[in-house]
Every structure is written in C-alpha cells, then in structure tokens.
Amino acid sequence: MGLIHIELFATLDLVGQAPGGPDEDPVGFPFGGWQAPLLDEVTGAQIGAAYEGTDALLLGRRTYDLFAGYWPHQEGGEDNEIATLFNSVPKYVASRGRPDLSWAGSVQLGPDLADAVRGIRDRHEHVKVVGSLNLVQTLLREKLFDRLDLWVHPIVLGVGKKVFDGGAVPTNVTLLEPPAASPKGTVHLRYGLADGIPGTGDMSAPDRGVGRTD
C-alpha cells in the first residue's frame, strides 16, 4: 500500500489560499501570491526534495486547472525537472463537474471520493496532494492521508481559507523529522498520521508541580 502525501503552504495563521499568484483563487482574497516574496533557495530545495519518488498526483479541480494550464508548457525551462515529473505521472482529479482532461494522464475520480482515494493508494507508492484545500478537508476528515508536509511562512494575513477549515477531526500525528527553517523564516514541518485521538490530562496535578513554590 502506498502513501498519500499532502503538500501545503500556509501562513502563521494557517491560511493556505492562493499562495502562488493573484489569479489562483481571487474571490474575496486580496493576498494572492503571498508566498512569492518569502521563497528562497532552502525552501525551494525542500519543496523539490518532497516530490522525489512521486508516481501520481491527486488534485482538486481548481488546482488541476491551474496546473494543466501551466506545467505542460514548462519542460526545457527553469522548472524542467518538476514539469517533466508532473507531465509524466497520472493525474487524478476530484471534481463534481466536468473538467477538461486534455492534460496527458488525467483521470476524473468517481463520486465516492474516499473509495477512489483508497484505490489510488493501492495502485501507487507515493501520491502527492498539492494545494487543493477543499480536497484536503475531505482527506483530513476521513483520515485518508499518511504524511503532511506543511511549510509555515512568517506572515499573518487574517483572511482567507485555512488549512483546517471544516475538515479536521480529532487526530494524532507524529513529527517525522526535525523542523527545518529557511533564511527567510519559513519552517518546514513533516508529520505522519498516528493511531488514536488526542488524549487529555491535568496540568495542575500535584505530581506535575504546577503552581508549587517549595
């Protein structure tokens, strides 16, 4: 069984909307492209390394449309390595509509998204989910992911769609490697899905010494 690996870029207040450009998801959001001023070589290398071994993409409709209009034209350019990868692997599209699937290797998923994702996991080793916040909400809610890469950027926007809006259920995750910070302050966090749900405790319990003065 393969891995479903979510890749997300977020602000400090966990806004994940339209990091790449002003036309990505502009309705009611004035900060499209907020990630661009914060990119540096370290973050770029981290992102590139995260795609190593990818053998399928799982995308929401909006992200798919953006990618399909961009990546087929980038081979041979500055982003040739990523373009070649994205253009060559299967693309699975979660959509209730009728997307244009002219990008080679594109397949629309059926109405039972959870079942379709389980099937993708059985057919591939490393499935990457990029952006696609609405799709991510479903994957989080159904616990249909194995890893979560989160790049937290040092800005607060106060508006916009958030990573965990409406999609989170009580879930344990485990940190898979030490956090890594870039020169511009972006922190890369890699988590794996863990068993169970969050536990609770009492920080004022006597054996913890909270509030003691002796």
Short mmCIF file of C-alpha atoms in Angstrom, two decimals, residues 82-199:
data_model
loop_
_atom_site.label_atom_id
_atom_site.label_comp_id
_atom_site.label_asym_id
_atom_site.label_seq_id
_atom_site.Cartn_x
_atom_site.Cartn_y
_atom_site.Cartn_z
CA ILE A 82 9.16 19.34 -11.85
CA ALA A 83 7.44 19.88 -15.20
CA THR A 84 8.76 16.59 -16.57
CA LEU A 85 7.60 14.77 -13.45
CA PHE A 86 4.12 16.32 -13.38
CA ASN A 87 3.61 15.78 -17.10
CA SER A 88 4.60 12.11 -16.94
CA VAL A 89 2.72 10.79 -13.90
CA PRO A 90 -1.03 10.02 -13.69
CA LYS A 91 -3.19 12.92 -12.50
CA TYR A 92 -6.33 12.09 -10.51
CA VAL A 93 -8.89 14.89 -10.34
CA ALA A 94 -11.52 15.22 -7.62
CA SER A 95 -14.41 17.17 -9.14
CA ARG A 96 -18.21 17.08 -9.21
CA GLY A 97 -18.18 18.88 -12.54
CA ARG A 98 -16.79 18.03 -15.96
CA PRO A 99 -13.15 19.18 -16.07
CA ASP A 100 -11.17 19.35 -19.29
CA LEU A 101 -8.90 16.30 -19.01
CA SER A 102 -6.70 17.07 -22.01
CA TRP A 103 -3.53 17.07 -19.86
CA ALA A 104 -1.99 13.69 -20.63
CA GLY A 105 -2.60 11.05 -17.98
CA SER A 106 -5.57 12.79 -16.34
CA VAL A 107 -8.47 10.83 -14.85
CA GLN A 108 -11.55 12.13 -13.03
CA LEU A 109 -12.44 10.33 -9.81
CA GLY A 110 -15.91 8.92 -9.23
CA PRO A 111 -18.47 10.25 -6.76
CA ASP A 112 -17.28 8.03 -3.88
CA LEU A 113 -14.11 10.01 -3.21
CA ALA A 114 -13.00 8.02 -0.17
CA ASP A 115 -13.21 4.73 -2.03
CA ALA A 116 -11.44 6.21 -5.06
CA VAL A 117 -8.56 7.51 -2.92
CA ARG A 118 -8.15 4.11 -1.30
CA GLY A 119 -7.90 2.62 -4.78
CA ILE A 120 -5.24 5.15 -5.79
CA ARG A 121 -3.26 4.31 -2.66
CA ASP A 122 -3.33 0.63 -3.66
CA ARG A 123 -2.04 1.36 -7.18
CA HIS A 124 0.77 3.80 -6.40
CA GLU A 125 3.68 4.18 -3.99
CA HIS A 126 3.88 7.96 -3.49
CA VAL A 127 0.76 10.00 -4.26
CA LYS A 128 1.13 13.75 -3.81
CA VAL A 129 -1.74 16.10 -2.97
CA VAL A 130 -0.75 19.69 -3.78
CA GLY A 131 -2.79 22.68 -2.61
CA SER A 132 -6.43 21.69 -3.28
CA LEU A 133 -7.77 22.90 0.07
CA ASN A 134 -11.31 21.59 -0.46
CA LEU A 135 -9.98 18.14 -1.29
CA VAL A 136 -7.63 18.32 1.68
CA GLN A 137 -10.59 18.95 4.00
CA THR A 138 -12.08 15.63 2.91
CA LEU A 139 -8.81 13.76 3.27
CA LEU A 140 -8.30 15.16 6.77
CA ARG A 141 -11.85 14.36 7.81
CA GLU A 142 -11.62 10.78 6.52
CA LYS A 143 -8.02 10.38 7.73
CA LEU A 144 -7.11 9.44 4.17
CA PHE A 145 -3.53 10.66 4.33
CA ASP A 146 -0.26 9.25 5.57
CA ARG A 147 2.01 12.28 5.62
CA LEU A 148 1.52 16.03 5.83
CA ASP A 149 4.22 18.43 4.70
CA LEU A 150 3.44 21.91 5.97
CA TRP A 151 5.54 24.97 5.12
CA VAL A 152 4.62 27.68 7.63
CA HIS A 153 5.54 31.16 6.42
CA PRO A 154 6.29 34.11 8.75
CA ILE A 155 3.30 36.29 7.88
CA VAL A 156 -0.23 36.73 9.26
CA LEU A 157 -3.00 37.57 6.78
CA GLY A 158 -6.13 37.44 8.93
CA VAL A 159 -8.33 36.48 5.96
CA GLY A 160 -8.56 33.56 3.58
CA LYS A 161 -9.29 29.84 3.51
CA LYS A 162 -7.44 27.96 6.21
CA VAL A 163 -5.76 24.60 6.11
CA PHE A 164 -8.07 23.00 8.65
CA ASP A 165 -11.30 24.88 7.89
CA GLY A 166 -14.19 22.48 8.36
CA GLY A 167 -12.14 19.39 7.63
CA ALA A 168 -10.44 18.47 10.86
CA VAL A 169 -11.42 15.69 13.23
CA PRO A 170 -9.52 14.71 16.39
CA THR A 171 -6.33 13.18 15.02
CA ASN A 172 -2.89 12.27 16.30
CA VAL A 173 0.14 12.97 14.16
CA THR A 174 3.81 12.42 14.79
CA LEU A 175 6.76 14.58 13.74
CA LEU A 176 8.80 12.53 11.27
CA GLU A 177 11.92 14.69 11.20
CA PRO A 178 13.22 17.83 12.93
CA PRO A 179 11.67 21.11 11.73
CA ALA A 180 13.83 22.98 9.25
CA ALA A 181 13.83 26.78 8.92
CA SER A 182 14.85 28.74 5.83
CA PRO A 183 16.78 32.04 5.89
CA LYS A 184 13.54 33.98 5.36
CA GLY A 185 11.86 32.26 8.30
CA THR A 186 9.71 29.62 6.62
CA VAL A 187 9.54 26.45 8.71
CA HIS A 188 9.11 23.04 7.11
CA LEU A 189 7.18 20.54 9.24
CA ARG A 190 6.69 16.91 8.19
CA TYR A 191 4.09 14.89 10.08
CA GLY A 192 2.84 11.34 9.78
CA LEU A 193 -0.63 10.12 10.67
CA ALA A 194 -0.61 8.30 14.01
CA ASP A 195 -3.09 5.98 15.68
CA GLY A 196 -5.77 7.09 18.12
CA ILE A 197 -7.13 10.51 19.01
CA PRO A 198 -5.62 13.23 21.21
CA GLY A 199 -5.58 12.46 24.91
#
